[in-house]
Amino acid sequence: QVQLVESGGGLVKPGGSLRLSCAASGFSFSDFYLTWIRQAPGKGLEWVSEIIRSGSMKYYADSVKGRFTISTDNAKKSLYLQMNSLRADDTAVYYCARVRPWDYAMDVWGQGTTVTVSS
Amino acid sequence: EIVLTQSPGTLSLSPGERATFSCRASQTVSSSYFAWYQQKPGQAPRLLIYGASNRATGIPDRFSGSGSGSAFTLTIGTLKPEDSGLYYCQQYTSSRGEFSFGQGTKLEIK
């Protein structure tokens, strides 16, 4: 069964750090790109970061550039998002999604993990 | 950055009616990298349409997509109660490695 499962969300103070994980199963990890998408409470979808070609290229939204780092562990079939210098406006549900490299469609999504940045 | 603008903000229709969602881009985008998603409350988004006009696996044929350049449309031919939810368009800019989403259209079934 093709599946993505996120973990690592929680409550963190402004300026703090958090590391999200996304465990993949049921598909060849190296055949797809991976991305993080977030959704603030009551808001729409916002793309955060993408990693392609087994980590050779990484892209970030301007809103997180310099604060967030995307990475993968191919042996563990896991995707990560290291989030530093967190701000209140980073509060959101964070989804990982599988990206098909031939059409950049996000065809498999995790259930999401909630990050709350508050003092 | 390419901005996607969806209209209307909310659609309120009855079962059996036809729903039309619009998505306009601030500049020309690649149809090959254009998609539509459905999201229901408390759930992750689900891929509906990819490549502007291709239905994803398991998506009923009452869903269809069209468009090119900077104007795209999602149509639901005959609405069912389970079609209620939020609908998002999305595009990918390969030269910058960036995705962008529209702000979403809420579909209410009366």
Coordinates of N, CA and C in Angstrom, one line a residue:
Chain A
Q1 N 0.8 -1.2 0.0 CA 0.0 0.0 0.0 C 0.9 1.2 0.0
V2 N 0.7 2.1 -1.0 CA 1.4 3.3 -1.1 C 1.0 4.3 0.0
Q3 N 1.9 4.7 0.8 CA 1.6 5.5 2.0 C 2.7 6.5 2.4
L4 N 2.3 7.6 2.9 CA 3.2 8.6 3.6 C 2.6 8.9 4.9
V5 N 3.5 8.8 5.9 CA 3.0 9.1 7.3 C 4.0 10.1 7.9
E6 N 3.4 11.3 8.3 CA 4.2 12.3 8.9 C 4.2 12.2 10.4
S7 N 5.2 12.7 11.0 CA 5.3 12.8 12.5 C 6.2 13.9 12.9
G8 N 6.2 14.3 14.2 CA 7.1 15.3 14.7 C 6.5 16.6 15.0
G9 N 5.3 16.8 14.7 CA 4.6 18.1 15.0 C 4.5 18.3 16.5
G10 N 4.1 19.5 16.8 CA 3.9 19.8 18.2 C 3.9 21.3 18.5
L11 N 3.9 21.6 19.8 CA 3.9 23.0 20.2 C 5.4 23.5 20.5
V12 N 5.7 24.6 19.9 CA 7.1 25.1 20.1 C 7.0 26.7 20.2
K13 N 7.9 27.2 21.0 CA 7.9 28.7 21.2 C 8.5 29.4 20.0
P14 N 8.1 30.6 19.8 CA 8.8 31.4 18.7 C 10.3 31.4 18.9
G15 N 10.9 31.3 17.8 CA 12.4 31.2 17.8 C 12.9 29.8 17.9
G16 N 12.0 28.8 18.3 CA 12.5 27.4 18.5 C 12.6 26.6 17.2
S17 N 12.9 25.4 17.4 CA 13.1 24.5 16.2 C 12.3 23.2 16.4
L18 N 12.1 22.6 15.2 CA 11.3 21.3 15.2 C 11.7 20.6 14.0
R19 N 11.7 19.3 14.0 CA 12.0 18.4 12.9 C 10.9 17.5 12.5
L20 N 10.3 17.7 11.4 CA 9.3 16.8 10.9 C 9.8 15.7 10.1
S21 N 9.2 14.5 10.2 CA 9.5 13.3 9.5 C 8.4 12.8 8.6
C22 N 8.7 12.2 7.5 CA 7.6 11.6 6.7 C 8.2 10.2 6.2
A23 N 7.5 9.2 6.7 CA 7.9 7.8 6.3 C 7.1 7.3 5.1
A24 N 7.9 6.9 4.1 CA 7.2 6.4 2.9 C 7.2 4.9 2.8
S25 N 6.2 4.3 2.2 CA 6.1 2.9 2.0 C 5.3 2.6 0.8
G26 N 5.6 1.4 0.2 CA 4.8 0.9 -0.9 C 5.2 1.4 -2.2
F27 N 6.2 2.1 -2.3 CA 6.7 2.6 -3.7 C 8.2 2.8 -3.6
S28 N 8.8 2.9 -4.8 CA 10.2 3.1 -5.0 C 10.6 4.5 -4.7
F29 N 11.2 4.7 -3.5 CA 11.5 6.1 -3.0 C 12.3 6.9 -4.0
S30 N 13.2 6.3 -4.7 CA 14.1 7.0 -5.6 C 13.4 7.4 -7.0
D31 N 12.2 6.9 -7.2 CA 11.5 7.2 -8.5 C 10.7 8.4 -8.5
F32 N 10.5 9.0 -7.3 CA 9.7 10.2 -7.2 C 10.4 11.3 -6.5
Y33 N 9.9 12.5 -6.7 CA 10.3 13.7 -5.9 C 9.4 13.8 -4.7
L34 N 9.8 14.6 -3.7 CA 9.0 14.7 -2.5 C 8.9 16.2 -2.1
T35 N 7.8 16.6 -1.5 CA 7.6 18.0 -1.2 C 6.8 18.1 0.2
W36 N 7.0 19.3 0.8 CA 6.2 19.6 1.9 C 5.3 20.8 1.6
I37 N 4.0 20.6 2.0 CA 3.0 21.6 1.8 C 2.4 21.9 3.2
R38 N 2.0 23.2 3.4 CA 1.4 23.5 4.7 C 0.1 24.2 4.5
Q39 N -0.7 24.2 5.6 CA -2.0 24.8 5.6 C -2.3 25.4 6.9
A40 N -2.2 26.7 7.0 CA -2.5 27.4 8.2 C -4.0 27.3 8.6
P41 N -4.3 27.4 9.8 CA -5.7 27.2 10.2 C -6.7 28.1 9.4
G42 N -7.7 27.4 8.8 CA -8.7 28.1 8.0 C -8.2 28.7 6.7
K43 N -7.0 28.4 6.3 CA -6.4 29.0 5.1 C -6.2 27.9 4.0
G44 N -5.6 28.4 2.9 CA -5.4 27.5 1.8 C -4.0 26.8 1.9
L45 N -3.7 26.1 0.8 CA -2.5 25.3 0.7 C -1.3 26.2 0.3
E46 N -0.2 26.0 1.0 CA 1.0 26.8 0.7 C 2.2 25.8 0.5
W47 N 2.8 25.8 -0.7 CA 4.0 25.0 -0.9 C 5.2 25.5 -0.1
V48 N 5.9 24.6 0.5 CA 7.0 24.9 1.4 C 8.4 24.6 0.8
S49 N 8.5 23.3 0.4 CA 9.8 22.9 -0.1 C 9.7 21.7 -0.9
E50 N 10.7 21.4 -1.8 CA 10.7 20.3 -2.6 C 12.2 19.7 -2.7
I51 N 12.3 18.4 -2.8 CA 13.6 17.8 -3.0 C 13.5 16.8 -4.1
I52 N 14.5 16.9 -5.0 CA 14.4 16.1 -6.2 C 15.8 15.4 -6.5
R53 N 15.7 14.3 -7.3 CA 16.9 13.6 -7.7 C 17.7 13.2 -6.5
S54 N 17.0 12.5 -5.6 CA 17.6 12.0 -4.4 C 18.4 13.0 -3.6
G55 N 18.0 14.2 -3.6 CA 18.6 15.2 -2.8 C 19.6 16.1 -3.5
S56 N 19.8 15.9 -4.8 CA 20.7 16.8 -5.5 C 20.2 18.2 -5.7
M57 N 18.9 18.3 -5.7 CA 18.4 19.7 -5.8 C 17.3 19.9 -4.8
K58 N 17.3 21.1 -4.2 CA 16.3 21.4 -3.2 C 15.8 22.8 -3.4
Y59 N 14.5 23.0 -3.2 CA 13.9 24.3 -3.5 C 13.0 24.7 -2.3
Y60 N 12.9 26.0 -2.1 CA 12.2 26.5 -0.9 C 11.3 27.7 -1.3
A61 N 10.2 27.8 -0.6 CA 9.4 29.0 -0.7 C 10.2 30.2 -0.1
D62 N 10.0 31.4 -0.6 CA 10.7 32.5 0.0 C 10.4 32.7 1.5
S63 N 9.2 32.3 1.9 CA 8.7 32.5 3.3 C 9.5 31.6 4.3
V64 N 10.2 30.6 3.8 CA 10.9 29.7 4.7 C 12.4 29.6 4.4
K65 N 12.8 30.2 3.3 CA 14.2 30.1 2.8 C 15.2 30.6 3.9
G66 N 16.2 29.8 4.2 CA 17.2 30.2 5.2 C 16.8 29.7 6.6
R67 N 15.6 29.3 6.8 CA 15.1 28.8 8.1 C 14.8 27.3 8.1
F68 N 14.3 26.8 7.0 CA 13.9 25.4 6.9 C 14.9 24.7 6.0
T69 N 15.1 23.4 6.3 CA 16.0 22.6 5.4 C 15.3 21.2 5.2
I70 N 15.2 20.9 3.9 CA 14.6 19.6 3.5 C 15.7 18.6 3.3
S71 N 15.4 17.3 3.6 CA 16.4 16.3 3.4 C 15.7 14.9 3.3
T72 N 16.5 13.9 2.9 CA 15.9 12.6 2.8 C 17.0 11.6 3.3
D73 N 16.5 10.5 3.8 CA 17.3 9.3 4.1 C 16.8 8.2 3.3
N74 N 17.5 7.9 2.2 CA 17.0 6.9 1.3 C 16.9 5.5 1.9
A75 N 17.9 5.2 2.7 CA 17.9 3.9 3.4 C 16.6 3.7 4.3
K76 N 16.2 4.8 4.9 CA 15.0 4.7 5.8 C 13.8 5.1 5.0
K77 N 13.9 5.4 3.8 CA 12.7 5.9 3.0 C 12.0 7.0 3.7
S78 N 12.7 7.9 4.2 CA 12.1 9.0 4.9 C 12.5 10.4 4.4
L79 N 11.6 11.3 4.6 CA 11.7 12.7 4.2 C 11.7 13.5 5.5
Y80 N 12.5 14.6 5.6 CA 12.5 15.4 6.8 C 12.4 16.9 6.4
L81 N 11.9 17.6 7.4 CA 11.9 19.1 7.3 C 12.4 19.6 8.6
Q82 N 13.6 20.2 8.6 CA 14.2 20.8 9.8 C 13.8 22.3 9.8
M83 N 13.0 22.7 10.8 CA 12.5 24.0 10.9 C 13.1 24.8 12.0
N84 N 13.8 25.8 11.7 CA 14.5 26.7 12.7 C 13.9 28.1 12.7
S85 N 14.2 28.8 13.8 CA 13.7 30.2 13.9 C 12.2 30.3 13.6
L86 N 11.5 29.4 14.2 CA 10.0 29.3 14.0 C 9.3 30.6 14.4
R87 N 8.3 31.0 13.7 CA 7.5 32.2 13.9 C 6.0 31.7 14.0
A88 N 5.2 32.6 14.6 CA 3.8 32.3 14.8 C 3.1 32.0 13.4
D89 N 3.6 32.7 12.4 CA 2.9 32.4 11.1 C 3.4 31.1 10.4
D90 N 4.2 30.3 11.1 CA 4.6 29.0 10.6 C 3.6 28.0 11.2
T91 N 2.7 28.4 12.0 CA 1.6 27.5 12.6 C 0.8 27.0 11.4
A92 N 0.7 25.7 11.3 CA 0.0 25.1 10.2 C 0.0 23.5 10.4
V93 N -0.9 22.9 9.6 CA -0.8 21.5 9.3 C 0.2 21.3 8.2
Y94 N 1.2 20.5 8.4 CA 2.3 20.2 7.4 C 2.0 18.8 6.8
Y95 N 1.9 18.8 5.5 CA 1.7 17.6 4.7 C 3.0 17.3 3.9
C96 N 3.3 16.0 3.9 CA 4.3 15.6 2.8 C 3.5 15.0 1.7
A97 N 4.1 15.1 0.5 CA 3.4 14.6 -0.7 C 4.4 14.1 -1.7
R98 N 4.0 13.0 -2.4 CA 4.8 12.5 -3.4 C 4.6 13.2 -4.7
V99 N 5.6 13.6 -5.4 CA 5.5 14.3 -6.7 C 6.0 13.4 -7.8
R100 N 5.2 13.3 -8.8 CA 5.6 12.6 -10.0 C 6.5 13.4 -10.9
P101 N 7.7 12.9 -11.2 CA 8.6 13.7 -11.9 C 8.3 14.0 -13.3
W102 N 7.3 13.3 -13.9 CA 7.0 13.5 -15.3 C 5.9 14.6 -15.5
D103 N 5.1 14.9 -14.4 CA 4.1 15.9 -14.6 C 3.9 16.8 -13.3
Y104 N 4.8 16.6 -12.3 CA 4.8 17.3 -11.1 C 3.4 17.4 -10.4
A105 N 2.7 16.3 -10.6 CA 1.4 16.2 -9.8 C 1.7 15.6 -8.5
M106 N 1.0 16.0 -7.4 CA 1.2 15.4 -6.1 C 0.1 14.4 -5.9
D107 N 0.5 13.1 -6.1 CA -0.5 12.1 -6.2 C -0.7 11.3 -5.0
V108 N 0.2 11.4 -4.0 CA 0.0 10.7 -2.7 C 0.4 11.7 -1.6
W109 N -0.5 11.8 -0.6 CA -0.3 12.8 0.5 C -0.4 12.0 1.8
G110 N 0.4 12.6 2.7 CA 0.2 12.1 4.1 C -1.0 12.7 4.8
Q111 N -1.2 12.3 6.0 CA -2.4 12.7 6.8 C -2.1 14.1 7.4
G112 N -0.9 14.5 7.5 CA -0.5 15.8 8.0 C -0.1 15.7 9.5
T113 N 0.7 16.7 9.9 CA 1.1 16.8 11.3 C 1.1 18.3 11.6
T114 N 0.6 18.6 12.8 CA 0.3 19.9 13.2 C 1.4 20.6 14.0
V115 N 1.8 21.7 13.5 CA 2.9 22.5 14.2 C 2.2 23.8 14.7
T116 N 2.4 24.1 16.0 CA 1.9 25.3 16.6 C 3.0 26.0 17.2
V117 N 3.2 27.3 16.8 CA 4.2 28.1 17.3 C 3.6 29.2 18.1
S118 N 3.8 29.1 19.4 CA 3.1 30.0 20.4 C 3.9 30.1 21.7
S119 N 3.9 31.2 22.3 CA 4.6 31.4 23.6 C 3.6 31.0 24.7
Chain B
E1 N 7.3 35.0 -9.1 CA 6.3 34.0 -8.6 C 5.0 34.1 -9.4
I2 N 4.5 32.9 -9.8 CA 3.3 32.9 -10.5 C 2.1 32.8 -9.5
V3 N 1.2 33.8 -9.6 CA 0.0 33.8 -8.7 C -1.2 33.2 -9.5
L4 N -1.8 32.3 -8.8 CA -3.1 31.6 -9.3 C -4.3 32.2 -8.6
T5 N -5.2 32.7 -9.3 CA -6.4 33.3 -8.7 C -7.7 32.5 -9.1
Q6 N -8.3 31.9 -8.1 CA -9.5 31.1 -8.4 C -10.8 31.9 -8.2
S7 N -11.8 31.5 -9.0 CA -13.1 32.1 -8.8 C -14.2 31.1 -9.2
P8 N -15.4 31.2 -8.6 CA -15.7 32.1 -7.5 C -15.1 31.7 -6.2
G9 N -15.3 32.4 -5.1 CA -14.8 32.0 -3.8 C -15.6 30.9 -3.3
T10 N -16.9 30.9 -3.5 CA -17.8 29.9 -3.1 C -18.9 29.6 -4.2
L11 N -19.2 28.3 -4.3 CA -20.2 27.9 -5.3 C -21.2 27.1 -4.4
S12 N -22.5 27.5 -4.6 CA -23.6 26.8 -3.8 C -24.6 26.3 -4.9
L13 N -24.6 25.0 -5.0 CA -25.3 24.3 -6.1 C -26.1 23.1 -5.6
S14 N -27.0 22.7 -6.4 CA -27.8 21.5 -6.0 C -27.3 20.2 -6.6
P15 N -27.6 19.1 -6.0 CA -27.3 17.8 -6.7 C -27.8 17.8 -8.1
G16 N -27.0 17.2 -9.1 CA -27.5 17.2 -10.4 C -27.1 18.3 -11.3
E17 N -26.7 19.5 -10.6 CA -26.3 20.6 -11.4 C -24.8 20.5 -11.8
R18 N -24.4 21.4 -12.6 CA -23.1 21.5 -13.2 C -22.3 22.5 -12.4
A19 N -21.0 22.2 -12.0 CA -20.2 23.1 -11.3 C -19.0 23.5 -12.2
T20 N -18.7 24.8 -12.3 CA -17.5 25.2 -13.1 C -16.6 26.1 -12.2
F21 N -15.4 25.7 -12.1 CA -14.4 26.4 -11.3 C -13.3 27.0 -12.3
S22 N -13.0 28.2 -12.0 CA -12.0 28.9 -12.8 C -10.7 29.2 -12.1
C23 N -9.6 29.1 -12.8 CA -8.3 29.4 -12.2 C -7.5 30.2 -13.3
R24 N -7.1 31.4 -12.9 CA -6.3 32.2 -13.8 C -4.9 32.4 -13.2
A25 N -3.9 32.3 -14.1 CA -2.5 32.5 -13.7 C -2.1 33.9 -14.1
S26 N -1.1 34.4 -13.3 CA -0.6 35.8 -13.5 C 0.3 35.9 -14.8
Q27 N 0.7 34.7 -15.2 CA 1.4 34.6 -16.5 C 1.2 33.2 -17.1
T28 N 1.7 33.0 -18.3 CA 1.5 31.7 -18.9 C 2.2 30.6 -18.1
V29 N 1.4 29.5 -18.0 CA 2.0 28.3 -17.3 C 1.9 27.1 -18.2
S30 N 2.7 26.1 -17.8 CA 2.7 24.9 -18.6 C 1.5 24.0 -18.3
S31 N 0.7 23.7 -19.3 CA -0.4 22.8 -19.1 C 0.0 21.4 -18.5
S32 N 1.2 21.0 -18.9 CA 1.7 19.7 -18.5 C 1.9 19.7 -17.0
Y33 N 2.1 20.8 -16.4 CA 2.4 20.9 -14.9 C 1.2 21.6 -14.2
F34 N 0.0 21.4 -14.6 CA -1.1 22.1 -14.0 C -2.1 21.0 -13.5
A35 N -2.5 21.2 -12.2 CA -3.3 20.2 -11.6 C -4.5 20.8 -10.7
W36 N -5.5 20.0 -10.4 CA -6.6 20.3 -9.5 C -6.6 19.3 -8.4
Y37 N -7.0 19.8 -7.2 CA -7.1 18.9 -6.0 C -8.4 19.2 -5.4
Q38 N -8.9 18.2 -4.7 CA -10.1 18.3 -3.8 C -9.7 18.1 -2.4
Q39 N -10.2 18.9 -1.5 CA -9.9 18.7 -0.1 C -11.2 18.7 0.7
K40 N -11.5 17.7 1.5 CA -12.6 17.7 2.4 C -12.2 18.0 3.8
P41 N -13.1 18.5 4.7 CA -12.7 18.9 6.0 C -11.9 17.8 6.8
G42 N -10.8 18.2 7.4 CA -10.0 17.3 8.2 C -9.2 16.2 7.4
Q43 N -9.2 16.4 6.1 CA -8.5 15.4 5.2 C -7.4 16.1 4.4
A44 N -6.5 15.3 4.0 CA -5.5 15.8 3.0 C -6.1 16.0 1.7
P45 N -5.5 16.9 0.9 CA -6.0 17.0 -0.5 C -5.8 15.7 -1.3
R46 N -6.7 15.6 -2.3 CA -6.6 14.5 -3.2 C -6.5 15.0 -4.7
L47 N -5.6 14.4 -5.4 CA -5.4 14.8 -6.8 C -6.6 14.4 -7.6
L48 N -7.1 15.3 -8.4 CA -8.3 15.1 -9.3 C -7.8 15.0 -10.7
I49 N -7.1 16.1 -11.1 CA -6.8 16.3 -12.5 C -5.3 16.7 -12.6
Y50 N -4.6 16.1 -13.6 CA -3.2 16.4 -13.8 C -3.0 16.7 -15.3
G51 N -1.9 17.4 -15.6 CA -1.7 17.8 -17.0 C -2.9 18.6 -17.6
A52 N -3.6 19.3 -16.7 CA -4.7 20.2 -17.1 C -6.0 19.5 -17.4
S53 N -5.9 18.3 -18.0 CA -7.1 17.7 -18.5 C -7.2 16.2 -18.3
N54 N -6.3 15.6 -17.5 CA -6.3 14.1 -17.3 C -6.8 13.8 -15.9
R55 N -7.7 12.9 -15.9 CA -8.2 12.5 -14.6 C -7.3 11.5 -13.9
A56 N -7.1 11.7 -12.6 CA -6.2 10.9 -11.8 C -6.9 9.5 -11.6
T57 N -6.2 8.6 -11.1 CA -6.7 7.2 -10.9 C -7.9 7.2 -9.9
G58 N -9.0 6.6 -10.3 CA -10.1 6.5 -9.5 C -11.1 7.7 -9.4
I59 N -10.8 8.7 -10.2 CA -11.6 9.9 -10.2 C -12.7 9.7 -11.3
P60 N -14.0 9.9 -10.8 CA -15.1 9.7 -11.7 C -15.1 10.6 -13.0
D61 N -15.7 10.1 -14.1 CA -15.6 10.8 -15.3 C -16.5 12.1 -15.3
R62 N -17.3 12.3 -14.2 CA -18.0 13.6 -14.2 C -17.1 14.8 -13.9
F63 N -15.8 14.5 -13.5 CA -14.8 15.5 -13.3 C -14.0 15.7 -14.6
S64 N -13.9 16.9 -15.1 CA -13.1 17.2 -16.2 C -12.4 18.5 -16.1
G65 N -11.2 18.5 -16.8 CA -10.4 19.8 -16.7 C -10.1 20.2 -18.1
S66 N -9.9 21.5 -18.3 CA -9.6 22.1 -19.6 C -8.8 23.4 -19.4
G67 N -8.3 23.9 -20.5 CA -7.6 25.2 -20.5 C -6.2 25.1 -20.9
S68 N -5.6 26.2 -21.1 CA -4.2 26.3 -21.4 C -3.7 27.8 -21.2
G69 N -2.4 28.0 -21.3 CA -1.9 29.4 -21.2 C -2.1 29.9 -19.8
S70 N -3.0 30.7 -19.6 CA -3.2 31.3 -18.2 C -4.6 31.1 -17.7
A71 N -5.4 30.4 -18.4 CA -6.8 30.2 -18.0 C -7.2 28.7 -18.0
F72 N -7.6 28.2 -16.9 CA -8.0 26.8 -16.7 C -9.3 26.7 -16.0
T73 N -10.0 25.5 -16.3 CA -11.3 25.3 -15.8 C -11.4 23.9 -15.3
L74 N -12.1 23.7 -14.2 CA -12.5 22.4 -13.7 C -14.0 22.3 -13.7
T75 N -14.5 21.3 -14.3 CA -16.0 21.1 -14.4 C -16.4 19.8 -13.7
I76 N -17.4 19.9 -12.9 CA -18.1 18.7 -12.4 C -19.4 18.6 -13.1
G77 N -19.6 17.6 -13.9 CA -20.7 17.5 -14.8 C -22.1 17.4 -14.1
T78 N -22.2 16.5 -13.2 CA -23.4 16.2 -12.5 C -23.1 16.1 -11.0
L79 N -23.4 17.1 -10.2 CA -23.0 17.1 -8.9 C -23.7 16.0 -8.0
K80 N -22.9 15.5 -7.1 CA -23.3 14.6 -6.1 C -23.0 15.2 -4.7
P81 N -23.8 14.8 -3.7 CA -23.6 15.4 -2.4 C -22.1 15.3 -1.9
E82 N -21.5 14.2 -2.2 CA -20.1 13.9 -1.8 C -19.1 14.8 -2.5
D83 N -19.5 15.6 -3.4 CA -18.5 16.5 -4.1 C -18.3 17.8 -3.3
S84 N -19.0 18.0 -2.2 CA -18.7 19.2 -1.5 C -17.3 19.2 -0.9
G85 N -16.7 20.4 -0.8 CA -15.4 20.5 -0.3 C -14.7 21.7 -0.9
L86 N -13.4 21.8 -0.7 CA -12.6 22.8 -1.3 C -11.8 22.3 -2.5
Y87 N -11.7 23.1 -3.5 CA -11.0 22.8 -4.7 C -9.9 23.8 -5.0
Y88 N -8.7 23.2 -5.2 CA -7.5 24.0 -5.4 C -6.9 23.7 -6.8
C89 N -6.4 24.8 -7.5 CA -5.6 24.6 -8.6 C -4.1 24.7 -8.2
Q90 N -3.2 24.2 -9.0 CA -1.8 24.2 -8.7 C -1.0 24.1 -10.0
Q91 N 0.1 24.9 -10.0 CA 1.0 24.8 -11.1 C 2.4 24.7 -10.6
Y92 N 3.3 24.2 -11.5 CA 4.7 24.1 -11.2 C 5.6 24.8 -12.3
T93 N 6.5 25.6 -11.8 CA 7.4 26.4 -12.6 C 8.7 25.7 -12.6
S94 N 9.1 24.9 -13.7 CA 10.3 24.1 -13.7 C 11.6 24.9 -13.6
S95 N 11.5 26.1 -14.2 CA 12.8 26.9 -14.2 C 13.2 27.4 -12.8
R96 N 12.2 27.4 -11.9 CA 12.5 27.9 -10.5 C 12.3 26.8 -9.5
G97 N 11.7 25.7 -9.9 CA 11.5 24.6 -8.9 C 10.4 25.0 -7.9
E98 N 9.4 25.8 -8.4 CA 8.4 26.3 -7.5 C 7.0 25.8 -7.8
F99 N 6.3 25.5 -6.8 CA 4.8 25.2 -6.9 C 4.1 26.4 -6.5
S100 N 2.9 26.6 -7.0 CA 2.0 27.6 -6.4 C 0.5 27.0 -6.5
F101 N -0.2 27.4 -5.5 CA -1.7 27.0 -5.4 C -2.5 28.2 -5.5
G102 N -3.7 28.0 -6.0 CA -4.8 29.0 -5.9 C -5.3 29.1 -4.5
Q103 N -6.1 30.1 -4.2 CA -6.6 30.3 -2.8 C -7.7 29.3 -2.5
G104 N -8.3 28.6 -3.5 CA -9.3 27.7 -3.3 C -10.7 28.2 -3.6
T105 N -11.6 27.3 -4.0 CA -13.0 27.6 -4.2 C -13.8 26.6 -3.3
K106 N -14.7 27.1 -2.5 CA -15.5 26.2 -1.7 C -16.8 25.8 -2.4
L107 N -17.0 24.5 -2.5 CA -18.2 24.0 -3.2 C -19.2 23.5 -2.1
E108 N -20.4 24.1 -2.1 CA -21.4 23.7 -1.1 C -22.5 23.0 -1.9
I109 N -23.0 21.9 -1.5 CA -24.1 21.2 -2.1 C -25.3 21.4 -1.3
K110 N -26.4 22.1 -1.9 CA -27.6 22.4 -1.1 C -28.4 21.2 -0.7

